[in-house]
Short mmCIF file of C-alpha atoms in Angstrom, two decimals:
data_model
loop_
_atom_site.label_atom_id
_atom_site.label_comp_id
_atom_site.label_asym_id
_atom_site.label_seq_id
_atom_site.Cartn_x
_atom_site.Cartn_y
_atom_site.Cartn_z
CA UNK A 1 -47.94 18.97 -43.53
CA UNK A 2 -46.69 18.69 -39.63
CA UNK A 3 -44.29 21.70 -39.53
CA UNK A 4 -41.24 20.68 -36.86
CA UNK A 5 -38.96 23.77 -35.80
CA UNK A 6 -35.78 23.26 -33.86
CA UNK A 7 -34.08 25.64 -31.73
CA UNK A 8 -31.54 26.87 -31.82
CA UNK A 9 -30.21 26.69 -35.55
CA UNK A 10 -26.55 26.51 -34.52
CA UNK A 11 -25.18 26.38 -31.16
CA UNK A 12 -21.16 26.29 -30.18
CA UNK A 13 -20.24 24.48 -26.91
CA UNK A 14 -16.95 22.40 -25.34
CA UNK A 15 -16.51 18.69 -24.93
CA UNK A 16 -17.97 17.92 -21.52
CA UNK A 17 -20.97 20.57 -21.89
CA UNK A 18 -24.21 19.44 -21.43
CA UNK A 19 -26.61 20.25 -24.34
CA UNK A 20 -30.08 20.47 -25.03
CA UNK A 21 -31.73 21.20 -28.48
CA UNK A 22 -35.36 21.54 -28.56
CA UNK A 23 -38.36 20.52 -31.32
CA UNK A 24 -41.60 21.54 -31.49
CA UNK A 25 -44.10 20.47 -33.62
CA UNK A 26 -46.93 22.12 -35.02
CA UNK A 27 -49.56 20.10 -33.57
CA UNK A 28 -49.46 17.63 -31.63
CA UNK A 29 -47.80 14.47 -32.39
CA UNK A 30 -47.81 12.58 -29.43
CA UNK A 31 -44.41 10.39 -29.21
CA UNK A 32 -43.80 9.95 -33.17
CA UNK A 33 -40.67 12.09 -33.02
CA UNK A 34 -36.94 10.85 -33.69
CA UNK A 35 -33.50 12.18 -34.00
CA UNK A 36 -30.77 11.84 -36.09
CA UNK A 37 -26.98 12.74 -35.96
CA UNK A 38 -25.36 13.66 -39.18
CA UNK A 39 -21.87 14.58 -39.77
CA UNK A 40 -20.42 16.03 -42.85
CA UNK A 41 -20.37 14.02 -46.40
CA UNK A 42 -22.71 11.22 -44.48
CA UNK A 43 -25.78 9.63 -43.85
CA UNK A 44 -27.34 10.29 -40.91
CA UNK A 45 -27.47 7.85 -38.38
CA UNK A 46 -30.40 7.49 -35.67
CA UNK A 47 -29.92 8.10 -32.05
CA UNK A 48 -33.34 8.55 -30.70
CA UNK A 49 -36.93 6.96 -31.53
CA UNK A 50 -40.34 7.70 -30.31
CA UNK A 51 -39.24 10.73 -28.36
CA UNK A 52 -37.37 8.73 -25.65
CA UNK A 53 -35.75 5.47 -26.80
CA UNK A 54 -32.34 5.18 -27.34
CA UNK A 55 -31.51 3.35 -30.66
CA UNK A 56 -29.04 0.37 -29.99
CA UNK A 57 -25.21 1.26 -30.08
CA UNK A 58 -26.04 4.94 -29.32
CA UNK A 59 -23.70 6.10 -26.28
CA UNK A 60 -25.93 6.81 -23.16
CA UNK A 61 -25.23 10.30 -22.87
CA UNK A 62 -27.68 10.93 -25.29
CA UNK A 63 -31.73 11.03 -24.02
CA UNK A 64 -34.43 12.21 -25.65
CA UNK A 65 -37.78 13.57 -23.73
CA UNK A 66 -40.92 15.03 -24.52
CA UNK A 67 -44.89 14.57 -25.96
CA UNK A 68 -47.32 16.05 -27.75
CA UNK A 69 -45.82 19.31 -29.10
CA UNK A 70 -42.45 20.16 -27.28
CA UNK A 71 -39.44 17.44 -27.46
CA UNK A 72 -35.82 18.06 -26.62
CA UNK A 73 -32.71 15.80 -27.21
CA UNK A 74 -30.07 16.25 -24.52
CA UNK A 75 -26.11 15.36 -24.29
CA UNK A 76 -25.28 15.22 -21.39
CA UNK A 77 -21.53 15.34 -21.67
CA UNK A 78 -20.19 16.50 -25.42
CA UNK A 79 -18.24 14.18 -26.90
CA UNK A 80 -15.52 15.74 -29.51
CA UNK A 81 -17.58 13.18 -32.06
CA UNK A 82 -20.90 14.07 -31.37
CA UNK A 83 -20.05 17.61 -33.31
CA UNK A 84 -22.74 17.44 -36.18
CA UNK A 85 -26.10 18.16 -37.56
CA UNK A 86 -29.02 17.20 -35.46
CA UNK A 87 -32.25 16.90 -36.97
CA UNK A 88 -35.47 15.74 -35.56
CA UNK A 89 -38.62 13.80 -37.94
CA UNK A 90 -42.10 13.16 -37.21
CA UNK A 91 -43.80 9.92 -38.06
CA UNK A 92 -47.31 10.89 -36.85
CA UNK A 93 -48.31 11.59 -40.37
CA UNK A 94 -47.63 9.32 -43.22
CA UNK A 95 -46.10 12.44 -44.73
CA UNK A 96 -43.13 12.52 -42.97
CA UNK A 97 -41.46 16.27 -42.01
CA UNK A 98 -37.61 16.86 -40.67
CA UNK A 99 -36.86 19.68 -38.83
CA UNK A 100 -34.36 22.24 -40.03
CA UNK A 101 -31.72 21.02 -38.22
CA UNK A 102 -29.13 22.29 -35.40
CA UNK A 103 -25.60 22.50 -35.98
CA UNK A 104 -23.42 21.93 -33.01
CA UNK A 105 -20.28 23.43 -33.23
CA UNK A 106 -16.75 23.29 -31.32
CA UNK A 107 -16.54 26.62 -28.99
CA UNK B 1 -24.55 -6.22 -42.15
CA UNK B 2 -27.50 -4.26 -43.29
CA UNK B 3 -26.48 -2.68 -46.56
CA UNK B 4 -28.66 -0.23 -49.02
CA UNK B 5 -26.41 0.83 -51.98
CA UNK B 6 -28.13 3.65 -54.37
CA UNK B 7 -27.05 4.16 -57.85
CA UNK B 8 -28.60 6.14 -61.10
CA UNK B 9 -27.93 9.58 -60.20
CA UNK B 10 -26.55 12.30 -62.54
CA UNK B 11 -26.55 15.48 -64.23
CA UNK B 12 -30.09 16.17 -66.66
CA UNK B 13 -31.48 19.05 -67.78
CA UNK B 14 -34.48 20.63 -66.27
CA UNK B 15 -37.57 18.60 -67.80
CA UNK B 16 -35.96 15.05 -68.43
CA UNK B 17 -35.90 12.40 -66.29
CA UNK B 18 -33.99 9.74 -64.15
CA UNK B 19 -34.60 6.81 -62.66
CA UNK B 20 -32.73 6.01 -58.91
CA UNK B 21 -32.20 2.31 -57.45
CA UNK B 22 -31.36 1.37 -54.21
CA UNK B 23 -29.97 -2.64 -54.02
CA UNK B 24 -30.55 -3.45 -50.05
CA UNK B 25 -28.70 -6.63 -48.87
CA UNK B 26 -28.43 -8.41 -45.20
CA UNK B 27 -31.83 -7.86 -44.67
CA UNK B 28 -35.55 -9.80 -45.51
CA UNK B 29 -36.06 -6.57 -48.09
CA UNK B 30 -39.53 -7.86 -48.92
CA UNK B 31 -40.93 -7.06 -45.48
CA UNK B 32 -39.76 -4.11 -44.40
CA UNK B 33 -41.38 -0.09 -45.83
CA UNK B 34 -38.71 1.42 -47.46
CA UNK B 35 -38.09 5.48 -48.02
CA UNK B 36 -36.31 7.89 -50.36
CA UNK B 37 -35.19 10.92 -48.62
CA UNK B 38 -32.95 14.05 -49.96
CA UNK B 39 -30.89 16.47 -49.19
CA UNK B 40 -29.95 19.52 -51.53
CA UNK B 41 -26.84 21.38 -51.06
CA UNK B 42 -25.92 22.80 -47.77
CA UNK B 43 -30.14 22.11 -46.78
CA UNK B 44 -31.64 20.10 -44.41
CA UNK B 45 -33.14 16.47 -44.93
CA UNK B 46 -36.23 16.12 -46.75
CA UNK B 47 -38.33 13.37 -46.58
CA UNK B 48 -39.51 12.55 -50.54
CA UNK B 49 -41.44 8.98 -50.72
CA UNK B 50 -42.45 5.73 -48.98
CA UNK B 51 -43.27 2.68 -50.24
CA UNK B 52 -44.68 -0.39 -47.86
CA UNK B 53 -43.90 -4.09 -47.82
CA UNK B 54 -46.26 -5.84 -51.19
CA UNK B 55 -46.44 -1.77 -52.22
CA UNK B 56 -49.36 -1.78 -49.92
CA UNK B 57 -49.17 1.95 -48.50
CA UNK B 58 -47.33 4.22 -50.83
CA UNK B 59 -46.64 7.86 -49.84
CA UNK B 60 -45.07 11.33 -51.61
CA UNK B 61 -44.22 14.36 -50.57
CA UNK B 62 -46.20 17.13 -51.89
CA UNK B 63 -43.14 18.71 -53.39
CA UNK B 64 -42.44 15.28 -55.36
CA UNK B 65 -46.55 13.77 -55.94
CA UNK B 66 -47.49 13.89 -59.87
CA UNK B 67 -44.10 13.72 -60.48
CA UNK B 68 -41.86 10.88 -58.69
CA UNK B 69 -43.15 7.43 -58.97
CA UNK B 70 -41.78 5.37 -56.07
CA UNK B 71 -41.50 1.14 -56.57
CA UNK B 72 -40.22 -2.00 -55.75
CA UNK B 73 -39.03 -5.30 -57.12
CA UNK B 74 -38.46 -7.67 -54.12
CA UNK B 75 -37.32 -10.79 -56.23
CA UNK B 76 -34.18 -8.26 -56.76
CA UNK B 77 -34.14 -6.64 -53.77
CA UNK B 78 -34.08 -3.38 -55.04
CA UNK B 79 -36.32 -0.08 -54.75
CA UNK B 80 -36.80 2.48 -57.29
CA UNK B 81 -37.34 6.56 -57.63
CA UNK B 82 -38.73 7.12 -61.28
CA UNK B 83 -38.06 11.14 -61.15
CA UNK B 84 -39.78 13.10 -64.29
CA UNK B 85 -40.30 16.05 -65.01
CA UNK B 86 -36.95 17.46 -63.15
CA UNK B 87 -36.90 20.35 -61.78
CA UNK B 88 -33.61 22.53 -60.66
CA UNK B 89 -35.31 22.13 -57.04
CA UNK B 90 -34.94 18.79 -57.30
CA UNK B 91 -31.12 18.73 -57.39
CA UNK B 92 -29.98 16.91 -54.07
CA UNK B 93 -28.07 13.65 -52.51
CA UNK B 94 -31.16 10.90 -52.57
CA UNK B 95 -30.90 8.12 -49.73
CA UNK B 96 -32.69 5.24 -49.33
CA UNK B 97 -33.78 4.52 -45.79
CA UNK B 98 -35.23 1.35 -44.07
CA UNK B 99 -37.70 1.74 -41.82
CA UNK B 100 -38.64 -0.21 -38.81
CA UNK B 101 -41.73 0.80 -36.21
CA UNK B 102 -42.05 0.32 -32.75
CA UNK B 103 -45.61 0.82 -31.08
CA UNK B 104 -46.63 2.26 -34.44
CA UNK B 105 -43.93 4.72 -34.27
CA UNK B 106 -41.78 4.98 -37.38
CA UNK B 107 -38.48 5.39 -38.37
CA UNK B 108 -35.69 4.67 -39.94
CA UNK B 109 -32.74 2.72 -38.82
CA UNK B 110 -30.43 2.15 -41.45
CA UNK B 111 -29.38 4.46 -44.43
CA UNK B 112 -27.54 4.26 -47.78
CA UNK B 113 -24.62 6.34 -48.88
CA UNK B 114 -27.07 8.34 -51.43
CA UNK B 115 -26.11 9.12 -54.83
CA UNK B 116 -26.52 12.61 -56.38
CA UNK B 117 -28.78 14.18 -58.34
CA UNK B 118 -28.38 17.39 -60.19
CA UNK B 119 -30.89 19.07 -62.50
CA UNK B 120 -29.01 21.89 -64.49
CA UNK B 121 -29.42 23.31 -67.69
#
């Protein structure tokens, strides 16, 4: 299996902070990385696919960037919604992994 | 409206077994892959079984293979997680996911509610 690793685990920041959380993969997957955004008692809802596109509906402030091994979803100005779980998946192997996920908390 | 609506979950005993359905609605269910992913308590998503338009391309998880049999019936609209063999492991909130791909990159777009499963003795 594709191991994916995000960094950091947790992270606490203010609305209007620009955030990055990054995702690396344990070999390289070329773009066949998304993100998701999941919030407490829900399903979790995709922002980002193949590393860079932004899902329809998804507020521009979120971008995703990155190949190959090292991908990084960015905020660019927190939102007080967009506190949640972020996880990242790879789709390069038909055995799909998540990351652990980052927590974004209110600082 | 895109809708995926699971049901079946429930509290067994380690060893039985349970069988999970996911009714999807709004959408042409018959062509689109379709996915089962959990989540145990307080963990992070795991990815458990895939299952492709006609059942073409069917994957597992290693954690699930032997044990989960994943299916369709596209005349009802529905997908299926035949889980045997339970293990305590195995207790976790089940989605169903559609999936969509763009230049042969995967993912999924649209997600039930889940329903949960809990393996206890």
């Amino acid at each position: 299996d594709i191991q994916m690793t995000q960094s950091p685990s947790s992270l606490s920041a203010s609305v209007g902070d620009r955030v990055t959380i990054t995702c690396r993969a344990g070999q390289s997957i070329g773009i066949f990385l998304n993100w998701y955004q999941q919030k407490p008692g829900k399903a979790p809802k995709l922002l980002i696919y193949a590393a860079t596109s932004l899902q329809s509906g998804v507020p521009s402030r979120f971008s995703g960037s990155g190949s190959g091994t090292n991908f990084t979803l960015t905020i660019s100005s927190l939102q007080a919604e967009d506190f949640a779980t972020y996880y990242c998946e790879q789709t390069n192997s038909n055995l799909r992994t998540f990351g652990q996920g980052t927590k974004l908390e209110i600082k | 409206e895109v809708q995926l609506v699971e049901s079946g979950g429930g509290l067994v005993k380690p060893g039985e077994s349970l069988r999970l359905s996911c009714a999807a609605s709004g959408f042409d269910f018959s062509t689109y892959t379709v996915n089962w992913v959990r989540q145990a308590p307080g963990k992070g998503l795991e990815w458990v079984a895939s299952i492709s338009s006609s059942s073409l391309h069917i994957y597992y998880a290693d954690s699930v293979k032997g044990r989960f049999t994943i299916s369709r019936d596209d005349a009802k609209n529905s997908l299926f997680l035949q889980m045997n063999s339970l293990r305590a492991e195995d207790t976790a909130l089940y989605f169903c996911a559609r999936d969509l791909f763009w230049s042969r990159v995967h993912y999924m777009d649209a997600w039930g509610k889940g329903t949960t499963v809990t393996v206890s003795s």
